[in-house]
Coordinates of C-alpha atoms in Angstrom, one line a residue:
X1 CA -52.1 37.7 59.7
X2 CA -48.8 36.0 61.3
X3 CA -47.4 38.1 64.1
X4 CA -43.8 38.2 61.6
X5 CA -45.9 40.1 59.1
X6 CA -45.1 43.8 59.1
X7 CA -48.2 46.0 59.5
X8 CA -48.6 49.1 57.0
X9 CA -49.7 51.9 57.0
X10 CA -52.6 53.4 54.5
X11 CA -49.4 54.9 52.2
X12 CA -47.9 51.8 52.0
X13 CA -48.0 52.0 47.9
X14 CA -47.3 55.5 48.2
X15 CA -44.0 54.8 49.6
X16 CA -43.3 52.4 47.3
X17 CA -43.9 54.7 43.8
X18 CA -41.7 56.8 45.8
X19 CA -38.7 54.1 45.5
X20 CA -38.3 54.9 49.3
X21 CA -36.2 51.6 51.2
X22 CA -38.6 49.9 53.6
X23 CA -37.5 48.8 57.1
X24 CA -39.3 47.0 60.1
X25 CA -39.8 48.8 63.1
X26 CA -41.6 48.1 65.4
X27 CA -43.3 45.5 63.6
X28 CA -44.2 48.0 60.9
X29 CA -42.8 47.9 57.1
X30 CA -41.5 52.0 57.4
X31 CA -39.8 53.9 55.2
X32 CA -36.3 54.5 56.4
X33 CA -34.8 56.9 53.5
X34 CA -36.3 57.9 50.0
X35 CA -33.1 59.1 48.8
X36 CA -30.2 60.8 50.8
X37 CA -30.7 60.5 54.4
X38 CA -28.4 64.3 54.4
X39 CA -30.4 65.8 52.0
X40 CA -33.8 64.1 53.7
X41 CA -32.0 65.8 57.4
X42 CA -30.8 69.0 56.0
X43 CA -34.3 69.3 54.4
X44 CA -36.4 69.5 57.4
X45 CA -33.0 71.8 58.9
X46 CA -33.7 74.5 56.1
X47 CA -37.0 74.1 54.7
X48 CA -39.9 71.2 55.1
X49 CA -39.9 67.4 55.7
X50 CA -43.0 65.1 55.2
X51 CA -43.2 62.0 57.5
X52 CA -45.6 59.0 57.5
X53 CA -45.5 58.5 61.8
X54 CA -48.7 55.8 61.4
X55 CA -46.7 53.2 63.0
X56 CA -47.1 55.2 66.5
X57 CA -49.8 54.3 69.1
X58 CA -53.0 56.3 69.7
X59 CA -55.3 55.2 72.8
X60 CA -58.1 57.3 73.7
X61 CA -59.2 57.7 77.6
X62 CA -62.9 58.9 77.6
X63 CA -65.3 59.4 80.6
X64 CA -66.4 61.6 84.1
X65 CA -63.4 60.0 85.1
X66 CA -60.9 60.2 82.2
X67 CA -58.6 62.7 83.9
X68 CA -58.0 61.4 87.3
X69 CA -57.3 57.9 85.6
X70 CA -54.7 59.5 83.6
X71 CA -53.6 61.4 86.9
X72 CA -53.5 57.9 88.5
X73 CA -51.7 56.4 85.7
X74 CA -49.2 58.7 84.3
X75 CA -46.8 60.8 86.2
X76 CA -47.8 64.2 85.0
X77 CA -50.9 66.3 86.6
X78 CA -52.9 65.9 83.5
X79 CA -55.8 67.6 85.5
X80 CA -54.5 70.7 84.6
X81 CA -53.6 70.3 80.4
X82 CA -56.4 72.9 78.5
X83 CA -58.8 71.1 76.3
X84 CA -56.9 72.1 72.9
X85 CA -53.4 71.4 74.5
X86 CA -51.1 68.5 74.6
X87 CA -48.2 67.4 77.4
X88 CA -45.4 65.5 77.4
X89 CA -45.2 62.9 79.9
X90 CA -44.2 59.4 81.2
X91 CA -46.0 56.2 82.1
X92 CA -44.3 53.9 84.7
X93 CA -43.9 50.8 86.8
X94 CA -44.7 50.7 90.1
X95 CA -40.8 50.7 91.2
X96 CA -40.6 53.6 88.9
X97 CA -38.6 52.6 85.8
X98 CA -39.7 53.9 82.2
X99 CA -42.3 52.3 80.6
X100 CA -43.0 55.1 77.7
X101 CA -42.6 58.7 77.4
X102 CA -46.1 60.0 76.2
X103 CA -47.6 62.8 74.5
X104 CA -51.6 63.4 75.3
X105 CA -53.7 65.7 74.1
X106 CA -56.7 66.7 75.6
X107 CA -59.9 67.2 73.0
X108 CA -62.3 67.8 75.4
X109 CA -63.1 68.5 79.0
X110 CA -64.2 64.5 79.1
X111 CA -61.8 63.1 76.3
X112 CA -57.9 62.5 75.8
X113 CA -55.4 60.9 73.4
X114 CA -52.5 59.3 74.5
X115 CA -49.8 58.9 71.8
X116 CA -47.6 56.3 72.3
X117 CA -44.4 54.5 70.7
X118 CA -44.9 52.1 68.2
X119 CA -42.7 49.8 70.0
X120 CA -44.2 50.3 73.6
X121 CA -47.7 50.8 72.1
X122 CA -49.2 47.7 73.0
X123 CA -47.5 48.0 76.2
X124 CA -49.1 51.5 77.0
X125 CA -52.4 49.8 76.3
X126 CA -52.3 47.0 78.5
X127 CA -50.7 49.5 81.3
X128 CA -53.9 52.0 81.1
X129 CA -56.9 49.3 80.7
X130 CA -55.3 47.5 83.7
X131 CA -55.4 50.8 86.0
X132 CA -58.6 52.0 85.0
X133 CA -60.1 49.5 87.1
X134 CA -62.4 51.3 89.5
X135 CA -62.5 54.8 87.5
X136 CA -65.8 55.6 85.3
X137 CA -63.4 56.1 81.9
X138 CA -62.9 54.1 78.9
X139 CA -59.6 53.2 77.4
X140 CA -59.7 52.7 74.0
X141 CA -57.1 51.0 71.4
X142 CA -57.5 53.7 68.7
X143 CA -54.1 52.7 66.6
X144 CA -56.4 51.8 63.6
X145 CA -58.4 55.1 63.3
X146 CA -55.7 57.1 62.8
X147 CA -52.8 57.6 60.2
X148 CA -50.1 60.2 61.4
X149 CA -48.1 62.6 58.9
X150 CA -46.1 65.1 59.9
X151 CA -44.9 68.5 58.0
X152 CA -41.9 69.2 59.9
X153 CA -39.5 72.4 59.4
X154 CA -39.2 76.5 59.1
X155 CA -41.4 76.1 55.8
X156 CA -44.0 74.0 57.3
X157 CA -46.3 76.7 58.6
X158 CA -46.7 78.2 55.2
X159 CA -47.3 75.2 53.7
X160 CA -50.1 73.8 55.6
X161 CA -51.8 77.3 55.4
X162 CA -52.0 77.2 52.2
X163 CA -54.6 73.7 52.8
X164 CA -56.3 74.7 55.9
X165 CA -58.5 77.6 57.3
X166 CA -57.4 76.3 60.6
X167 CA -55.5 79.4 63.1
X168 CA -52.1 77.9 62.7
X169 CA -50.8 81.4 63.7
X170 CA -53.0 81.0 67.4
X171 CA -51.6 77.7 67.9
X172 CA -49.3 77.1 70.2
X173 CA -46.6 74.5 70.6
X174 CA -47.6 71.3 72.2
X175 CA -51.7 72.5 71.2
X176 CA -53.5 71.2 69.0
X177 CA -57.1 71.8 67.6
X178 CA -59.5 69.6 64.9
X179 CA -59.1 71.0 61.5
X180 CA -59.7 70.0 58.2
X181 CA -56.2 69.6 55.7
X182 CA -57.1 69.5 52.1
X183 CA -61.2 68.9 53.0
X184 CA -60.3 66.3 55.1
X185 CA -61.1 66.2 59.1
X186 CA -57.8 66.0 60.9
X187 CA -56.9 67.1 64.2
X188 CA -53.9 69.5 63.6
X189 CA -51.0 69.3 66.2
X190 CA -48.0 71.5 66.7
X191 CA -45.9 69.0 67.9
X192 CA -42.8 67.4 66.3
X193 CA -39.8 65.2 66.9
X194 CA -37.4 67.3 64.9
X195 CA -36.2 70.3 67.0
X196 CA -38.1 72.7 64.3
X197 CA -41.5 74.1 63.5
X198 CA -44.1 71.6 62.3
X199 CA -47.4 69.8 62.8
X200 CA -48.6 66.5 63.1
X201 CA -51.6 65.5 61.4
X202 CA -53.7 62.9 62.6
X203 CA -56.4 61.8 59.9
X204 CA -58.4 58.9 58.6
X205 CA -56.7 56.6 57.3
X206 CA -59.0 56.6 54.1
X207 CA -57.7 60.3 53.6
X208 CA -53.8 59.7 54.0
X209 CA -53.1 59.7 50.6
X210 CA -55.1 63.0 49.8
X211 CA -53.3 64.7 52.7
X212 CA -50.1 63.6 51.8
X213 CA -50.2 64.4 47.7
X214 CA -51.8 67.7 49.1
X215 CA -49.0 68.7 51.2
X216 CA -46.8 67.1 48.8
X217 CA -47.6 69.4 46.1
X218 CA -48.1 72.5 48.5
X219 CA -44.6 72.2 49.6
X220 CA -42.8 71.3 46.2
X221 CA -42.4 75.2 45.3
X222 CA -40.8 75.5 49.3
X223 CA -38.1 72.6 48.6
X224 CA -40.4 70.3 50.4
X225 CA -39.6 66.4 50.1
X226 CA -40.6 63.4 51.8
X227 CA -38.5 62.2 54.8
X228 CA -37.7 58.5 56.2
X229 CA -37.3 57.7 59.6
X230 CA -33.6 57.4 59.4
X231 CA -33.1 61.0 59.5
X232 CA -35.8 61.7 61.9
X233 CA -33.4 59.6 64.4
X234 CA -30.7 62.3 62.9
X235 CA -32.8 65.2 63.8
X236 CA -33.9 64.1 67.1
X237 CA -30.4 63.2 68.4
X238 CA -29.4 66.7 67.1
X239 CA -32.2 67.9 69.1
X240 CA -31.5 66.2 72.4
X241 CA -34.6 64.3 72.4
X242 CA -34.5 61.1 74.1
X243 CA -35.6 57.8 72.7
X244 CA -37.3 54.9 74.5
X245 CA -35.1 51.9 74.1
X246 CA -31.6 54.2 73.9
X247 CA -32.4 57.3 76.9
X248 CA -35.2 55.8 78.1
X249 CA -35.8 52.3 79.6
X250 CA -37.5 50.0 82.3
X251 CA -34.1 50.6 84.1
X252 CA -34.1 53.9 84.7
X253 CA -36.8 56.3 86.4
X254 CA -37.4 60.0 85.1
X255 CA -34.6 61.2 87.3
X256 CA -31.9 59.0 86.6
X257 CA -32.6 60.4 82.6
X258 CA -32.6 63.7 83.8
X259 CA -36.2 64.2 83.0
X260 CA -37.4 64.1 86.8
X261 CA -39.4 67.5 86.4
X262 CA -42.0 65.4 84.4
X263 CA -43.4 64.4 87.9
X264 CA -45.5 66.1 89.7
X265 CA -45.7 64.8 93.3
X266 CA -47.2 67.3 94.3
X267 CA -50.7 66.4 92.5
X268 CA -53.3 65.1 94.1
X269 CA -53.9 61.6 95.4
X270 CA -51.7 58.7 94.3
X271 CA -50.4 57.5 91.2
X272 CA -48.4 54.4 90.1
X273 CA -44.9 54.9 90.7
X274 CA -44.7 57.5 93.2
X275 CA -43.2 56.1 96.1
X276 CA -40.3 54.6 94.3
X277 CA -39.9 58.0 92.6
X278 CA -40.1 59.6 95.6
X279 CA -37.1 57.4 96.8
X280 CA -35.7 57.9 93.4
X281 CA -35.8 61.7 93.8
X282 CA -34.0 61.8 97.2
X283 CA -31.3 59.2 95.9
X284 CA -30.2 61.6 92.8
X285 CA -30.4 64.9 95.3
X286 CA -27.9 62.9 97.1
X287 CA -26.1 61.1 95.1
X288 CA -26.2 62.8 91.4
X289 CA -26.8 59.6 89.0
X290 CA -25.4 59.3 85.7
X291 CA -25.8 62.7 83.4
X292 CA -27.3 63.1 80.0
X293 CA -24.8 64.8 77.9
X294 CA -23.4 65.3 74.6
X295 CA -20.5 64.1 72.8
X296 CA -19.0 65.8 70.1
X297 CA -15.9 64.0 68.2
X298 CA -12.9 65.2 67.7
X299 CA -12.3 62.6 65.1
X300 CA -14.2 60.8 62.2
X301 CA -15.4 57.5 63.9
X302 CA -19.1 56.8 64.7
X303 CA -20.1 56.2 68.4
X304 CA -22.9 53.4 68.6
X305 CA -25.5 52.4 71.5
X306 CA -23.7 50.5 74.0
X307 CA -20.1 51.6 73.5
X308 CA -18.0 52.7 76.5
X309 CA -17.3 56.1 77.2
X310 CA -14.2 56.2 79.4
X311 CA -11.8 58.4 81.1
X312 CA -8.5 58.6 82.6
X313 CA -8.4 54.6 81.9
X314 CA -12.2 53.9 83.6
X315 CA -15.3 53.4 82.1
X316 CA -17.8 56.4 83.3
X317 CA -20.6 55.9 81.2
X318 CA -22.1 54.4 77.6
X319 CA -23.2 55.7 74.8
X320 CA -27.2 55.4 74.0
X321 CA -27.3 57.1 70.5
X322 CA -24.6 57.7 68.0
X323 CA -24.8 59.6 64.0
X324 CA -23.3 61.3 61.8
X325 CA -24.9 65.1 62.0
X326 CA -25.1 66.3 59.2
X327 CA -25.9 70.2 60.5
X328 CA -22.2 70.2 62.8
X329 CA -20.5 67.9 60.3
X330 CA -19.3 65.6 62.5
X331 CA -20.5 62.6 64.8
X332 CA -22.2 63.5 67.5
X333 CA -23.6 60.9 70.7
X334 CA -25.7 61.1 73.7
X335 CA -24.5 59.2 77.0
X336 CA -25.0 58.6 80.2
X337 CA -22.0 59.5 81.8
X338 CA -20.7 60.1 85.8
X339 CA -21.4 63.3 87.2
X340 CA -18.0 64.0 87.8
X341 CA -17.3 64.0 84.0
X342 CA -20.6 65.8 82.7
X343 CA -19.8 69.4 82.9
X344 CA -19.7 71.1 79.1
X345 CA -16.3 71.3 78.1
X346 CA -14.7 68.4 80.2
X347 CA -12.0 67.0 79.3
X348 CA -9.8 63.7 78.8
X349 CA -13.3 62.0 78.3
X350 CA -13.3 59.2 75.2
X351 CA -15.5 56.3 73.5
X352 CA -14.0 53.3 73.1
X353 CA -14.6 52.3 69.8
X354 CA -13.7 48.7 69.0
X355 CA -10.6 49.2 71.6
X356 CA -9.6 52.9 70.5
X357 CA -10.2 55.6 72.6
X358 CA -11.6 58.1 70.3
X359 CA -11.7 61.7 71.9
X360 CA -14.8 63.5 72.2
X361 CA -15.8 67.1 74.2
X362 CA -18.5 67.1 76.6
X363 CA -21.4 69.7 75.6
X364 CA -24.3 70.4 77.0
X365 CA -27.8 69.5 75.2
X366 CA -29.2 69.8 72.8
X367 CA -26.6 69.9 70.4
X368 CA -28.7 71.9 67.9
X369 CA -31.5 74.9 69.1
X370 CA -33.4 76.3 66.1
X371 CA -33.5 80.2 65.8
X372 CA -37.0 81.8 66.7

């Protein structure tokens, strides 16, 4: 298999009887939209999406060891995640810069998963095998063991009760606990990329299809439908969740995104990274670096990645991810932008879009907070 071929994922076919358009990312054929990316968005905003997420990366870290090379690797204190709980967390070079944002779960006292990007998965793998040199703990690519759906949205909970004796009530966000869905062993996550309610399933990939058509016809009587990753990018920009490649990038450590409490310096022993961090930390105490915010137009035009957001006649930051948003009904952006021009509600701040200064207000994130 050429490296240009686009992997798939076990509902490949599936996806296809669906009529849903295809897309590569990440050097996977996904589906981007099955019908309207709105409807797909406002779906998952009101009532249940269904997402195939098999293009992202698992790697499992086993061994007496497995914690303190994870400690040693990431920047988070894994030491102290529950067995049954998951974190979010970062893996990065040694002068500090982004190389993923992470989720891992930890299955056992001995055993983790690491879920990765699909795009930085490979990346992520090399990373961990190459630091656990000298710990007693196993890294292990696990990207083919697993296909990843998701049930996202306020109706979600209901559905998947309805196919597992699993205590979705006792579990907690970012938990997650081995299940079966449908008769099927799955280890059942309440995670999500989506800003609501949800689960991630992680199953075989021999019993994808079963758990999707399950879920599928579960969730038909609730309004659910199946959901392309165009309007996950929707939902997650609504949601103020960064993305690796837009937020997130070699460029930038955890605090110049605004995600510096995702270190914990003060674990013990070292870990890659944390000098520079540390020098990173005192530099944005000092001298605040570029702010995450939200932009929220006052007009009709789209902001893209990459487009200048400006002020008074300067450029004071750029855009990393522009859309449409379907819940405020109008286009919406997250930037990195001066700190002198990040408080909510500033003013006189625009994008320059292809040499018009489009007006936008300033808001703090996220954009969109679901109701309890």
């Amino acid at each position: 298999m050429s490296s240009t071929t686009p992997r798939l994922t076990a509902l490949d076919a599936l996806h296809r009887s669906l009529g849903a358009t295809m897309t590569d990312f990440a050097g996977w054929d996904m589906p981007l939209r099955y019908g309207s990316e709105r409807d797909e968005h406002l779906a998952v905003r009101t009532k249940a999406g269904l997402f195939d997420l098999s293009h992202m990366g698992e790697i499992t870290v086993t061994g007496p060891q497995a914690a303190e090379l994870l400690a040693f690797a990431l920047v988070g204190n894994i030491a102290t995640v529950g067995v049954g709980r998951a974190r979010y967390t970062m893996i990065c070079q040694e002068d500090g810069g982004i190389l993923d944002d992470l989720i891992v779960y930890r299955l056992a006292e001995h055993e983790f998963m690491v879920v990765a990007n699909a795009s930085n998965a490979q990346v992520v793998l090399d990373a961990l095998t190459g630091r656990a040199a000298g710990f007693d703990a196993e890294v292990r690519d696990d990207r083919d063991a697993y296909a990843l759906i998701a049930v996202q949205g306020p109706e979600s909970p209901g559905i998947l009760a309805s196919l597992t004796d699993a205590d979705l009530d006792g579990l907690k966000y970012y938990a997650g606990l081995p299940g079966t869905v449908a008769g099927v062993p799955a280890l059942i996550a309440r995670t999500g990329y989506t800003g609501e309610d949800g689960f991630e399933l992680f199953v075989a990939p021999a019993d994808a299809e079963k758990v999707w058509q399950a879920l599928t016809d579960a969730g038909a009587p609730a309004g659910l439908i199946p959901c392309g990753l165009s309007c996950r990018d929707t939902l997650r920009l609504e949601a103020g969740m960064p993305l690796y490649g837009h937020e997130l990038t070699t460029a930038l450590t955890p605090f110049d995104a605004g995600l510096g409490r995702v270190v914990k310096f003060e674990k013990e022993g070292d870990f890659v990274g944390r000098a520079a961090l540390r020098e990173a930390a005192d530099r944005a105490e000092q001298n605040p670096p570029r702010v995450l915010v939200g932009l929220i137009a006052e007009g009709r035009r789209v902001p893209r990645a990459g487009y200048p957001v400006v002020a008074g006649g300067q450029v004071v930051g750029e855009v990393t991810s522009g859309a449409p948003s379907p819940t405020l009904g109008k286009p919406i952006a997250m930037a990195y932008v001066d700190a002198a021009h990040a408080a909510p509600g500033s003013t006189g701040v625009g994008v320059d879009i292809r040499g018009t200064h489009e007006p936008y207000e300033v808001v703090a994130l996220p954009f969109y907070k679901r109701r309890k």
